[in-house]
Amino acid sequence: MEQIVLRHVTKKFTTKTLGDIVAVDDFNLSVEEGECFSFLGPSGCGKSTTLRMIAGFEDLTEGEIELCGKPVSIKSKNLYVPPENRGLGMVFQAFAVWPHMNVFENVAFPLRLQKMNRTDIERKVKEALHHTSLDGLETTYPSDLSGGQQQRIALARAIVTQPKVMLLDEPLSNLDPKLRETMRFEIKELQKKLGFTIIFVTHDQSEAMAISDRMMVCDMGKIMQIDTPENLYNKPINRFVHSFLGESTFLNVVVRDGKVYAEGDDEQPLDLTIPGDAAERMVVASRPNAIALTQDEGYQTFVEKRIFLTDRTEYIIPVGSQQLKVQTPHRISFREGERCCVRLLEPMWYPMEDEAAEKERMRRQLV
């Protein structure tokens, strides 16, 4: 069952310094019941604005939004359901716990707004605290708790009303790396226990890939690709998605007379199969760990720099006028300055990106 549906959702802003910005440009997507669906992208790509429109904190410029089979925003009909009537649980980057209330009162707050009776409040708060490992801390104040415990208060308050949909906007970004890793798996376990649907907004690709069933990657207010984490990583639709998910290394190449040359080297061709739709100038993308580094097979070059890391060795290899990043297991070892050969094992081909795209990304980050 489709639990969240966006149809042609668009949001435009007008700013004094930057003029008109289309923050969200014709978004169409659906999220299934019980799914963990992440919005992923850099600052200014439209992910948080989309979440705020789903929550009801922002109105649409165009389009419509449906939650649990019911319309909550239809711009053409001036239909708008306020946030408190959308039945959503929400957790944001700032923990937003009230320092003057103890743990119990923080979690009970939305139930008191619903004018629920005292017995039911105590039962539901107790269940929420149990699910978030806060048992026994009912009378404790947030200032006496760790950052992770304060974030659990926010989670408990979000689930206490038993929402069908949970909106999480960068909920772990204020935690240290180890605690972030722990909390993201706790959120996933909580979803399995209670069965709610999650919309998870983050710019952290490893976080999104660890928790998501599917992800949407956005750039400059547009949806680039929606798919599973595995497919997004292995089959990125364009250079931006390739670069945003995992480590990437790129070569500008020139296709001439049925051969491929790295920019800056017109003499030694690369051992690459040219796709049928290749233009004269293209970008070849690869994961650094999907490049063979050998003594005698491939493009002849040398090791410019060698970096020993805990789980791999990283090399910077000149190819034409460019540099290729290569990662290998420790058993494959070359010295700085040593001659070597490189061969791209699983290359992907993309059109050249114009400079205007990067300038627009930088502009949007200022909004």
Coordinates of C-alpha atoms in Angstrom, one line a residue:
M1 CA 0.0 0.0 0.0
E2 CA 1.3 3.5 -0.9
Q3 CA 1.5 5.5 2.3
I4 CA 3.1 8.7 1.1
V5 CA 2.5 10.0 -2.4
L6 CA 3.8 13.2 -4.0
R7 CA 2.4 14.3 -7.4
H8 CA 4.1 17.1 -9.3
V9 CA 5.2 18.8 -6.1
T10 CA 6.9 22.1 -6.6
K11 CA 8.2 24.7 -4.2
K12 CA 9.5 28.2 -5.3
F13 CA 11.1 30.8 -3.1
T14 CA 11.9 34.4 -3.8
T15 CA 14.9 35.8 -1.9
K16 CA 16.2 39.4 -1.8
T17 CA 19.8 38.4 -2.6
L18 CA 19.5 35.4 -4.9
G19 CA 16.2 36.1 -6.6
D20 CA 13.9 33.2 -7.6
I21 CA 14.8 29.7 -6.5
V22 CA 12.9 26.5 -7.5
A23 CA 13.8 24.5 -4.4
V24 CA 11.7 21.5 -5.3
D25 CA 11.0 21.0 -9.0
D26 CA 8.2 18.6 -10.0
F27 CA 8.7 15.8 -7.5
N28 CA 6.8 12.6 -8.1
L29 CA 7.3 9.7 -5.8
S30 CA 5.6 7.1 -3.6
V31 CA 6.6 5.4 -0.4
E32 CA 5.2 2.0 0.6
E33 CA 3.8 1.1 4.0
G34 CA 6.6 0.0 6.4
E35 CA 9.3 1.2 4.1
C36 CA 12.4 3.2 5.2
F37 CA 12.8 5.8 2.4
S38 CA 15.7 8.3 2.5
F39 CA 16.1 11.7 0.9
L40 CA 19.8 12.2 0.1
G41 CA 21.7 15.1 -1.3
P42 CA 23.9 18.1 -0.6
S43 CA 22.7 21.3 1.1
G44 CA 20.3 23.2 -1.1
C45 CA 19.1 20.1 -3.1
G46 CA 15.5 20.3 -1.8
K47 CA 15.3 17.3 0.6
S48 CA 14.5 19.2 3.8
T49 CA 12.0 21.4 2.0
T50 CA 10.2 18.3 0.7
L51 CA 10.0 16.9 4.2
R52 CA 8.6 20.1 5.5
M53 CA 5.9 20.1 2.9
I54 CA 5.0 16.5 3.8
A55 CA 4.9 17.6 7.5
G56 CA 2.7 20.6 6.6
F57 CA 5.3 23.2 7.8
E58 CA 5.6 24.5 4.2
D59 CA 2.8 25.0 1.7
L60 CA 3.1 23.8 -1.9
T61 CA 3.6 26.1 -4.9
E62 CA 2.2 23.4 -7.1
G63 CA 1.1 19.8 -6.9
E64 CA -0.4 17.5 -4.2
I65 CA 0.5 15.3 -1.3
E66 CA -1.4 12.3 0.0
L67 CA -0.8 10.5 3.3
C68 CA -2.2 7.1 4.2
G69 CA -4.7 7.3 1.3
K70 CA -6.0 10.8 2.2
P71 CA -5.0 14.1 0.5
V72 CA -3.4 16.6 2.9
S73 CA -2.1 19.2 0.4
I74 CA -3.6 20.1 -3.0
K75 CA -2.6 23.5 -4.2
S76 CA -5.1 23.7 -7.1
K77 CA -8.0 23.2 -4.6
N78 CA -6.4 25.2 -1.8
L79 CA -6.6 22.1 0.4
Y80 CA -4.2 22.2 3.4
V81 CA -4.3 20.0 6.5
P82 CA -2.2 21.5 9.3
P83 CA 0.7 19.5 10.8
E84 CA -1.1 18.6 14.0
N85 CA -3.8 16.9 12.0
R86 CA -1.6 14.8 9.7
G87 CA -0.9 12.1 12.3
L88 CA 2.9 12.1 11.8
G89 CA 5.8 11.5 14.2
M90 CA 8.7 13.9 13.8
V91 CA 12.3 14.0 15.0
F92 CA 14.6 16.8 13.8
Q93 CA 18.3 17.7 13.9
A94 CA 18.0 19.7 17.1
F95 CA 16.8 17.4 19.8
A96 CA 14.0 19.8 20.8
V97 CA 13.5 18.5 24.3
W98 CA 12.1 20.9 26.8
P99 CA 14.7 21.4 29.6
H100 CA 12.1 22.4 32.2
M101 CA 10.3 19.1 31.8
N102 CA 11.5 15.7 33.0
V103 CA 11.7 12.8 30.7
F104 CA 8.1 11.6 31.5
E105 CA 6.6 15.0 30.8
N106 CA 8.6 15.5 27.6
V107 CA 7.2 12.3 26.2
A108 CA 3.7 12.8 27.5
F109 CA 3.4 16.3 26.0
P110 CA 1.7 15.3 22.7
L111 CA -0.8 13.0 24.6
R112 CA -1.7 15.9 26.9
L113 CA -2.4 18.0 23.9
Q114 CA -4.8 15.3 22.7
K115 CA -6.5 15.5 26.2
M116 CA -5.9 11.8 26.8
N117 CA -6.8 10.5 30.3
R118 CA -4.1 10.0 32.9
T119 CA -4.2 6.2 32.9
D120 CA -3.7 5.9 29.1
I121 CA -0.9 8.6 29.2
E122 CA 1.0 6.6 31.8
R123 CA 0.6 3.4 29.9
K124 CA 1.7 4.8 26.5
V125 CA 4.6 6.8 28.0
K126 CA 5.9 3.7 29.8
E127 CA 5.7 1.7 26.5
A128 CA 7.5 4.5 24.5
L129 CA 10.3 4.7 27.2
H130 CA 10.7 1.0 27.1
H131 CA 11.0 0.9 23.3
T132 CA 13.7 3.6 23.4
S133 CA 15.7 2.2 26.4
L134 CA 14.8 5.0 28.8
D135 CA 13.2 2.9 31.5
G136 CA 13.8 4.2 35.0
L137 CA 14.6 7.8 33.8
E138 CA 11.1 9.2 34.0
T139 CA 11.9 11.8 36.6
T140 CA 15.3 12.8 35.2
Y141 CA 15.8 16.1 33.4
P142 CA 17.4 16.3 29.9
S143 CA 20.4 18.3 31.2
D144 CA 21.4 15.3 33.2
L145 CA 21.4 13.0 30.2
S146 CA 23.8 12.3 27.3
G147 CA 23.2 13.5 23.8
G148 CA 22.1 10.0 22.8
Q149 CA 19.7 9.8 25.6
Q150 CA 18.2 13.2 24.7
Q151 CA 17.8 12.0 21.2
R152 CA 15.9 8.9 22.5
I153 CA 13.6 11.3 24.4
A154 CA 12.7 12.9 21.0
L155 CA 12.2 9.5 19.5
A156 CA 10.0 8.4 22.4
R157 CA 7.9 11.5 22.1
A158 CA 7.5 10.9 18.3
I159 CA 6.3 7.3 18.7
V160 CA 4.1 7.7 21.8
T161 CA 1.2 8.7 19.6
Q162 CA 1.7 5.6 17.5
P163 CA 2.1 7.3 14.2
K164 CA 1.9 5.4 10.9
V165 CA 4.6 7.7 9.4
M166 CA 7.8 9.0 11.0
L167 CA 9.7 11.9 9.6
L168 CA 13.3 12.1 10.5
D169 CA 15.3 15.2 9.4
E170 CA 19.1 14.8 10.1
P171 CA 18.2 13.3 13.5
L172 CA 21.7 12.0 14.2
S173 CA 24.0 14.8 12.9
N174 CA 24.6 16.3 16.4
L175 CA 25.9 12.9 17.8
D176 CA 29.4 11.6 17.7
P177 CA 30.3 9.0 15.0
K178 CA 30.1 5.9 17.2
L179 CA 26.8 7.0 18.8
R180 CA 25.4 7.8 15.3
E181 CA 26.1 4.3 14.2
T182 CA 24.4 2.8 17.2
M183 CA 21.3 5.1 17.0
R184 CA 20.7 4.4 13.3
F185 CA 20.4 0.7 13.9
E186 CA 18.2 1.4 17.0
I187 CA 15.9 3.4 14.8
K188 CA 15.7 0.5 12.3
E189 CA 14.9 -2.0 15.0
L190 CA 12.2 0.3 16.4
Q191 CA 10.6 0.5 12.9
K192 CA 10.6 -3.4 12.8
K193 CA 8.9 -3.6 16.2
L194 CA 6.3 -0.9 15.6
G195 CA 5.8 -1.1 11.9
F196 CA 5.8 2.6 11.0
T197 CA 7.0 4.1 7.7
I198 CA 10.1 6.3 7.8
I199 CA 11.1 9.2 5.7
F200 CA 14.8 9.8 6.6
V201 CA 16.5 13.0 5.4
T202 CA 20.3 13.1 5.5
H203 CA 23.4 14.3 3.6
D204 CA 25.4 11.4 5.0
Q205 CA 25.5 8.7 2.3
S206 CA 26.7 5.9 4.6
E207 CA 23.9 6.6 7.0
A208 CA 21.3 6.5 4.3
M209 CA 22.7 3.3 2.8
A210 CA 22.8 1.5 6.1
I211 CA 19.2 2.3 7.1
S212 CA 17.2 2.5 3.8
D213 CA 15.1 0.2 1.8
R214 CA 15.1 2.7 -1.0
M215 CA 16.7 6.1 -1.5
M216 CA 16.0 9.3 -3.5
V217 CA 19.1 11.3 -4.6
C218 CA 18.4 14.9 -5.3
D219 CA 20.5 17.7 -6.9
M220 CA 19.5 21.3 -7.4
G221 CA 15.9 20.7 -6.7
K222 CA 15.5 17.8 -9.0
I223 CA 15.2 14.1 -8.4
M224 CA 18.2 12.4 -9.9
Q225 CA 17.5 8.7 -9.1
I226 CA 15.3 6.6 -6.9
D227 CA 16.4 3.0 -6.2
T228 CA 17.7 0.6 -3.6
P229 CA 21.1 1.4 -2.0
E230 CA 22.8 -1.4 -4.0
N231 CA 21.5 -0.3 -7.4
L232 CA 22.2 3.4 -6.7
Y233 CA 25.8 2.5 -5.8
N234 CA 26.4 0.0 -8.6
K235 CA 24.3 1.7 -11.4
P236 CA 24.4 5.4 -10.8
I237 CA 22.4 7.2 -13.5
N238 CA 24.8 10.2 -13.9
R239 CA 28.1 11.6 -12.7
F240 CA 26.5 13.4 -9.7
V241 CA 25.0 10.3 -8.3
H242 CA 28.2 8.4 -8.9
S243 CA 30.2 11.0 -7.0
F244 CA 27.8 11.4 -4.2
L245 CA 27.5 7.7 -3.3
G246 CA 30.8 6.2 -2.3
E247 CA 34.3 7.2 -3.5
S248 CA 34.7 8.0 -7.1
T249 CA 37.5 8.9 -9.5
F250 CA 36.9 10.5 -12.9
L251 CA 38.8 10.9 -16.1
N252 CA 38.0 13.4 -18.9
V253 CA 38.6 11.5 -22.1
V254 CA 38.6 12.2 -25.9
V255 CA 37.1 9.7 -28.4
R256 CA 39.0 9.8 -31.6
D257 CA 39.4 7.3 -34.5
G258 CA 37.8 4.5 -32.5
K259 CA 40.2 4.9 -29.6
V260 CA 39.9 6.6 -26.2
Y261 CA 42.6 9.0 -25.0
A262 CA 42.9 10.6 -21.5
E263 CA 42.8 14.4 -21.7
G264 CA 46.4 15.5 -21.8
D265 CA 47.8 12.4 -23.6
D266 CA 47.2 12.1 -27.3
E267 CA 49.6 9.2 -27.8
Q268 CA 48.7 6.3 -25.4
P269 CA 45.1 5.1 -25.7
L270 CA 43.2 3.6 -22.8
D271 CA 41.9 0.0 -23.0
L272 CA 38.2 0.9 -22.9
T273 CA 35.2 -0.2 -24.9
I274 CA 33.5 2.8 -26.4
P275 CA 29.7 2.9 -25.9
G276 CA 27.5 3.5 -29.0
D277 CA 26.2 6.9 -27.8
A278 CA 29.6 8.3 -26.8
A279 CA 30.3 11.9 -27.8
E280 CA 33.8 13.2 -28.7
R281 CA 34.4 14.4 -25.1
M282 CA 33.2 12.3 -22.2
V283 CA 33.8 11.5 -18.6
V284 CA 34.8 8.0 -17.5
A285 CA 34.0 7.2 -13.9
S286 CA 35.2 4.3 -11.7
R287 CA 35.3 3.3 -8.1
P288 CA 39.0 3.6 -6.8
N289 CA 38.8 -0.1 -5.7
A290 CA 37.7 -1.2 -9.2
I291 CA 40.9 -0.3 -10.9
A292 CA 43.6 -2.9 -11.5
L293 CA 47.2 -1.8 -10.6
T294 CA 49.8 -4.1 -12.2
Q295 CA 53.3 -4.2 -13.5
D296 CA 52.6 -4.7 -17.2
E297 CA 48.9 -4.6 -18.2
G298 CA 47.1 -1.4 -19.1
Y299 CA 47.9 2.2 -19.3
Q300 CA 51.6 2.8 -18.6
T301 CA 52.3 5.4 -15.9
F302 CA 53.9 5.6 -12.4
V303 CA 53.0 6.0 -8.8
E304 CA 53.0 9.7 -7.8
K305 CA 51.9 9.2 -4.3
R306 CA 51.3 6.2 -1.9
I307 CA 49.1 6.4 1.2
F308 CA 48.9 3.5 3.6
L309 CA 45.5 3.3 5.3
T310 CA 44.2 0.8 7.9
D311 CA 42.3 -1.4 5.4
R312 CA 43.9 -0.6 2.1
T313 CA 46.6 1.3 0.3
E314 CA 45.7 4.3 -1.8
Y315 CA 47.7 5.5 -4.8
I316 CA 47.6 8.7 -6.8
I317 CA 48.4 7.8 -10.4
P318 CA 48.9 10.3 -13.3
V319 CA 46.9 9.6 -16.4
G320 CA 47.4 12.2 -19.1
S321 CA 47.2 15.6 -17.4
Q322 CA 44.9 14.2 -14.7
Q323 CA 45.2 12.2 -11.5
L324 CA 43.5 8.8 -10.9
K325 CA 42.8 7.6 -7.3
V326 CA 43.4 3.8 -7.0
Q327 CA 42.8 1.7 -3.9
T328 CA 44.2 -1.8 -3.5
P329 CA 44.6 -4.5 -0.8
H330 CA 47.9 -4.3 1.1
R331 CA 49.2 -7.4 -0.7
I332 CA 49.4 -5.3 -3.9
S333 CA 52.3 -2.9 -3.1
F334 CA 54.1 -0.3 -5.2
R335 CA 56.6 2.4 -4.2
E336 CA 56.3 6.1 -4.9
G337 CA 58.0 6.7 -8.3
E338 CA 57.7 3.1 -9.4
R339 CA 56.5 2.3 -12.9
C340 CA 53.1 0.7 -13.1
C341 CA 50.0 0.1 -15.3
V342 CA 46.4 0.9 -14.6
R343 CA 43.2 -0.6 -16.1
L344 CA 39.6 0.4 -15.3
L345 CA 37.6 -2.8 -14.6
E346 CA 34.1 -1.5 -14.4
P347 CA 34.0 2.0 -16.0
M348 CA 30.9 4.0 -16.5
W349 CA 30.5 6.7 -19.1
Y350 CA 28.9 10.1 -18.6
P351 CA 28.6 13.4 -20.6
M352 CA 30.8 16.3 -19.6
E353 CA 29.2 18.5 -17.0
D354 CA 29.1 22.2 -17.7
E355 CA 30.5 24.7 -15.1
A356 CA 27.1 26.3 -14.7
A357 CA 25.8 23.3 -12.8
E358 CA 28.4 23.5 -10.0
K359 CA 27.9 27.3 -9.7
E360 CA 24.1 26.7 -9.3
R361 CA 24.8 24.1 -6.5
M362 CA 26.9 26.7 -4.7
R363 CA 24.2 29.3 -5.1
R364 CA 21.5 27.1 -3.6
Q365 CA 23.6 26.4 -0.5
L366 CA 23.3 30.1 0.3
V367 CA 19.5 30.1 0.4

